Structures are given as structure tokens and as C-alpha cells.
Amino acid sequence: RELPYDHVLAPIQESQEFYSASGLVDYIFNKQETCYSPLELKNFLDSHNLEFLGFHKISNVHQQQYSEMFPDDTSRVNLDHWETYEIEYPSVFTGMMQFWCCKKS
């Protein structure tokens, strides 16, 4: 909690997991967890014949900003656009990235 606001680890404090011992251990020290960028997620889903249906629990602010940046993607399912958005707004996925997908038909 004493970290300067611009420290690389400071955003962890914004996560819900930060405020419980078990959550923090899982968030920081989980050996089975893998971090993905939106493009890495896209490649993973494509390689497993899965269709991306959208993110779950994206804040209204981020949804609105995304829609302003990419008005052509009204469903907000273009992972190439999300990659660009995350570069502009790195806090969008500060916590866990939750999303919906299904098998491609």
C-alpha cells in the first residue's frame, strides 16, 4: 500500500484480489495462470476453433471509450481493436480478463 502511484506494481491495489490473503496469493503467485494480450487470446481461440463473444465485466467507462474509438465494432468483439485499446488504456485489464466464447460452427 506504500508504493508510489506510478510504481509498476501499484495497479495491483485496484484489484479485488488484493484485499484478501487467498485472493492475493492466487492473483500474484498462481503458477497455473497465464497472461494473454488480446491478440494472444485471439490466436489461442482461433487455434482451438473457438469464437470470441465478448468480455465480461468491462467498466462502463471503458465500454464507452472503446465504442468511441471503434464505432464500427458495435458488439465489441474485435480483438485486434482491443489490443489497440489496451495499449492506449492499459488499466482496462488490470484484474482478470473474463470473456465469453463458443465453438465455431
PDB file of C-alpha atoms in Angstrom:
ATOM      1  CA  ARG A   1       0.000   0.000   0.000  1.00  0.00           C
ATOM      2  CA  GLU A   2       3.014   2.261   0.376  1.00  0.00           C
ATOM      3  CA  LEU A   3       4.093   2.025  -3.260  1.00  0.00           C
ATOM      4  CA  PRO A   4       4.218   5.255  -5.265  1.00  0.00           C
ATOM      5  CA  TYR A   5       1.209   5.585  -7.581  1.00  0.00           C
ATOM      6  CA  ASP A   6       3.450   5.245 -10.670  1.00  0.00           C
ATOM      7  CA  HIS A   7       5.202   2.060  -9.487  1.00  0.00           C
ATOM      8  CA  VAL A   8       4.798  -0.897 -11.860  1.00  0.00           C
ATOM      9  CA  LEU A   9       3.037  -2.938  -9.146  1.00  0.00           C
ATOM     10  CA  ALA A  10       0.739  -0.165  -7.888  1.00  0.00           C
ATOM     11  CA  PRO A  11      -2.227  -1.197 -10.106  1.00  0.00           C
ATOM     12  CA  ILE A  12      -2.472  -4.473  -8.167  1.00  0.00           C
ATOM     13  CA  GLN A  13      -4.073  -2.450  -5.378  1.00  0.00           C
ATOM     14  CA  GLU A  14      -7.038  -1.753  -7.659  1.00  0.00           C
ATOM     15  CA  SER A  15      -7.815  -5.448  -7.921  1.00  0.00           C
ATOM     16  CA  GLN A  16     -10.425  -7.057  -5.698  1.00  0.00           C
ATOM     17  CA  GLU A  17      -7.961  -9.898  -5.086  1.00  0.00           C
ATOM     18  CA  PHE A  18      -5.548  -7.511  -3.342  1.00  0.00           C
ATOM     19  CA  TYR A  19      -7.746  -7.260  -0.263  1.00  0.00           C
ATOM     20  CA  SER A  20      -7.777 -10.900   0.847  1.00  0.00           C
ATOM     21  CA  ALA A  21      -4.805 -13.127   1.612  1.00  0.00           C
ATOM     22  CA  SER A  22      -6.051 -16.034  -0.504  1.00  0.00           C
ATOM     23  CA  GLY A  23      -7.005 -13.722  -3.362  1.00  0.00           C
ATOM     24  CA  LEU A  24      -3.621 -12.018  -3.353  1.00  0.00           C
ATOM     25  CA  VAL A  25      -1.750 -15.314  -3.294  1.00  0.00           C
ATOM     26  CA  ASP A  26      -3.854 -16.568  -6.200  1.00  0.00           C
ATOM     27  CA  TYR A  27      -3.506 -13.304  -8.132  1.00  0.00           C
ATOM     28  CA  ILE A  28       0.261 -12.942  -7.790  1.00  0.00           C
ATOM     29  CA  PHE A  29       1.668 -16.409  -7.171  1.00  0.00           C
ATOM     30  CA  ASN A  30      -0.601 -18.694  -9.192  1.00  0.00           C
ATOM     31  CA  LYS A  31       1.783 -20.895 -11.207  1.00  0.00           C
ATOM     32  CA  GLN A  32      -1.005 -22.134 -13.459  1.00  0.00           C
ATOM     33  CA  GLU A  33      -2.214 -18.701 -14.527  1.00  0.00           C
ATOM     34  CA  THR A  34      -1.167 -17.395 -17.921  1.00  0.00           C
ATOM     35  CA  CYS A  35      -1.291 -13.778 -19.050  1.00  0.00           C
ATOM     36  CA  TYR A  36      -2.581 -13.049 -22.528  1.00  0.00           C
ATOM     37  CA  SER A  37      -2.818  -9.903 -24.584  1.00  0.00           C
ATOM     38  CA  PRO A  38      -5.988  -9.571 -26.676  1.00  0.00           C
ATOM     39  CA  LEU A  39      -4.053 -10.730 -29.773  1.00  0.00           C
ATOM     40  CA  GLU A  40      -2.626 -13.722 -27.913  1.00  0.00           C
ATOM     41  CA  LEU A  41      -6.150 -14.545 -26.795  1.00  0.00           C
ATOM     42  CA  LYS A  42      -7.320 -14.277 -30.407  1.00  0.00           C
ATOM     43  CA  ASN A  43      -4.604 -16.698 -31.554  1.00  0.00           C
ATOM     44  CA  PHE A  44      -5.443 -19.121 -28.751  1.00  0.00           C
ATOM     45  CA  LEU A  45      -9.163 -19.080 -29.545  1.00  0.00           C
ATOM     46  CA  ASP A  46      -8.521 -19.476 -33.279  1.00  0.00           C
ATOM     47  CA  SER A  47      -6.196 -22.434 -32.697  1.00  0.00           C
ATOM     48  CA  HIS A  48      -8.920 -24.141 -30.643  1.00  0.00           C
ATOM     49  CA  ASN A  49     -11.741 -23.389 -33.090  1.00  0.00           C
ATOM     50  CA  LEU A  50     -13.444 -21.025 -30.642  1.00  0.00           C
ATOM     51  CA  GLU A  51     -15.317 -17.813 -31.390  1.00  0.00           C
ATOM     52  CA  PHE A  52     -14.851 -14.789 -29.118  1.00  0.00           C
ATOM     53  CA  LEU A  53     -18.234 -13.468 -27.936  1.00  0.00           C
ATOM     54  CA  GLY A  54     -17.105 -10.592 -25.753  1.00  0.00           C
ATOM     55  CA  PHE A  55     -15.573  -9.570 -22.471  1.00  0.00           C
ATOM     56  CA  HIS A  56     -17.432  -9.840 -19.185  1.00  0.00           C
ATOM     57  CA  LYS A  57     -17.303  -7.090 -16.555  1.00  0.00           C
ATOM     58  CA  ILE A  58     -15.713  -4.298 -18.587  1.00  0.00           C
ATOM     59  CA  SER A  59     -16.448  -0.993 -16.882  1.00  0.00           C
ATOM     60  CA  ASN A  60     -18.951   1.368 -18.479  1.00  0.00           C
ATOM     61  CA  VAL A  61     -16.183   3.940 -18.906  1.00  0.00           C
ATOM     62  CA  HIS A  62     -14.035   1.503 -20.886  1.00  0.00           C
ATOM     63  CA  GLN A  63     -17.014   0.321 -22.926  1.00  0.00           C
ATOM     64  CA  GLN A  64     -17.858   3.893 -23.856  1.00  0.00           C
ATOM     65  CA  GLN A  65     -14.252   4.808 -24.692  1.00  0.00           C
ATOM     66  CA  TYR A  66     -13.875   1.661 -26.788  1.00  0.00           C
ATOM     67  CA  SER A  67     -17.090   2.429 -28.672  1.00  0.00           C
ATOM     68  CA  GLU A  68     -15.858   5.959 -29.377  1.00  0.00           C
ATOM     69  CA  MET A  69     -12.530   4.631 -30.698  1.00  0.00           C
ATOM     70  CA  PHE A  70     -14.111   1.841 -32.757  1.00  0.00           C
ATOM     71  CA  PRO A  71     -17.688   2.794 -33.686  1.00  0.00           C
ATOM     72  CA  ASP A  72     -17.733   0.083 -36.377  1.00  0.00           C
ATOM     73  CA  ASP A  73     -17.417  -2.666 -33.716  1.00  0.00           C
ATOM     74  CA  THR A  74     -20.788  -2.270 -32.008  1.00  0.00           C
ATOM     75  CA  SER A  75     -20.566  -5.758 -30.444  1.00  0.00           C
ATOM     76  CA  ARG A  76     -17.076  -5.010 -29.065  1.00  0.00           C
ATOM     77  CA  VAL A  77     -15.704  -8.379 -30.229  1.00  0.00           C
ATOM     78  CA  ASN A  78     -12.769  -7.344 -32.421  1.00  0.00           C
ATOM     79  CA  LEU A  79      -9.677  -8.485 -30.519  1.00  0.00           C
ATOM     80  CA  ASP A  80      -7.398  -6.532 -32.872  1.00  0.00           C
ATOM     81  CA  HIS A  81      -9.216  -3.397 -31.727  1.00  0.00           C
ATOM     82  CA  TRP A  82      -8.988  -4.481 -28.078  1.00  0.00           C
ATOM     83  CA  GLU A  83      -5.225  -4.836 -28.491  1.00  0.00           C
ATOM     84  CA  THR A  84      -5.038  -1.238 -29.705  1.00  0.00           C
ATOM     85  CA  TYR A  85      -7.381  -0.107 -26.931  1.00  0.00           C
ATOM     86  CA  GLU A  86      -5.305  -1.809 -24.228  1.00  0.00           C
ATOM     87  CA  ILE A  87      -2.167  -0.043 -25.457  1.00  0.00           C
ATOM     88  CA  GLU A  88      -3.997   3.288 -25.130  1.00  0.00           C
ATOM     89  CA  TYR A  89      -5.718   2.373 -21.821  1.00  0.00           C
ATOM     90  CA  PRO A  90      -3.508  -0.212 -20.041  1.00  0.00           C
ATOM     91  CA  SER A  91      -5.764  -0.309 -16.976  1.00  0.00           C
ATOM     92  CA  VAL A  92      -8.631  -1.969 -18.868  1.00  0.00           C
ATOM     93  CA  PHE A  93      -7.469  -5.460 -17.888  1.00  0.00           C
ATOM     94  CA  THR A  94      -5.847  -4.642 -14.549  1.00  0.00           C
ATOM     95  CA  GLY A  95      -7.723  -7.517 -12.958  1.00  0.00           C
ATOM     96  CA  MET A  96      -8.548 -10.808 -14.544  1.00  0.00           C
ATOM     97  CA  MET A  97      -9.674 -10.803 -18.162  1.00  0.00           C
ATOM     98  CA  GLN A  98     -13.048 -12.563 -18.260  1.00  0.00           C
ATOM     99  CA  PHE A  99     -14.699 -13.367 -21.559  1.00  0.00           C
ATOM    100  CA  TRP A 100     -17.267 -15.492 -23.302  1.00  0.00           C
ATOM    101  CA  CYS A 101     -16.592 -17.810 -26.231  1.00  0.00           C
ATOM    102  CA  CYS A 102     -18.192 -20.743 -28.045  1.00  0.00           C
ATOM    103  CA  LYS A 103     -17.242 -23.381 -30.559  1.00  0.00           C
ATOM    104  CA  LYS A 104     -17.218 -22.143 -34.128  1.00  0.00           C
ATOM    105  CA  SER A 105     -19.867 -23.777 -36.268  1.00  0.00           C
TER     106      SER A 105
END
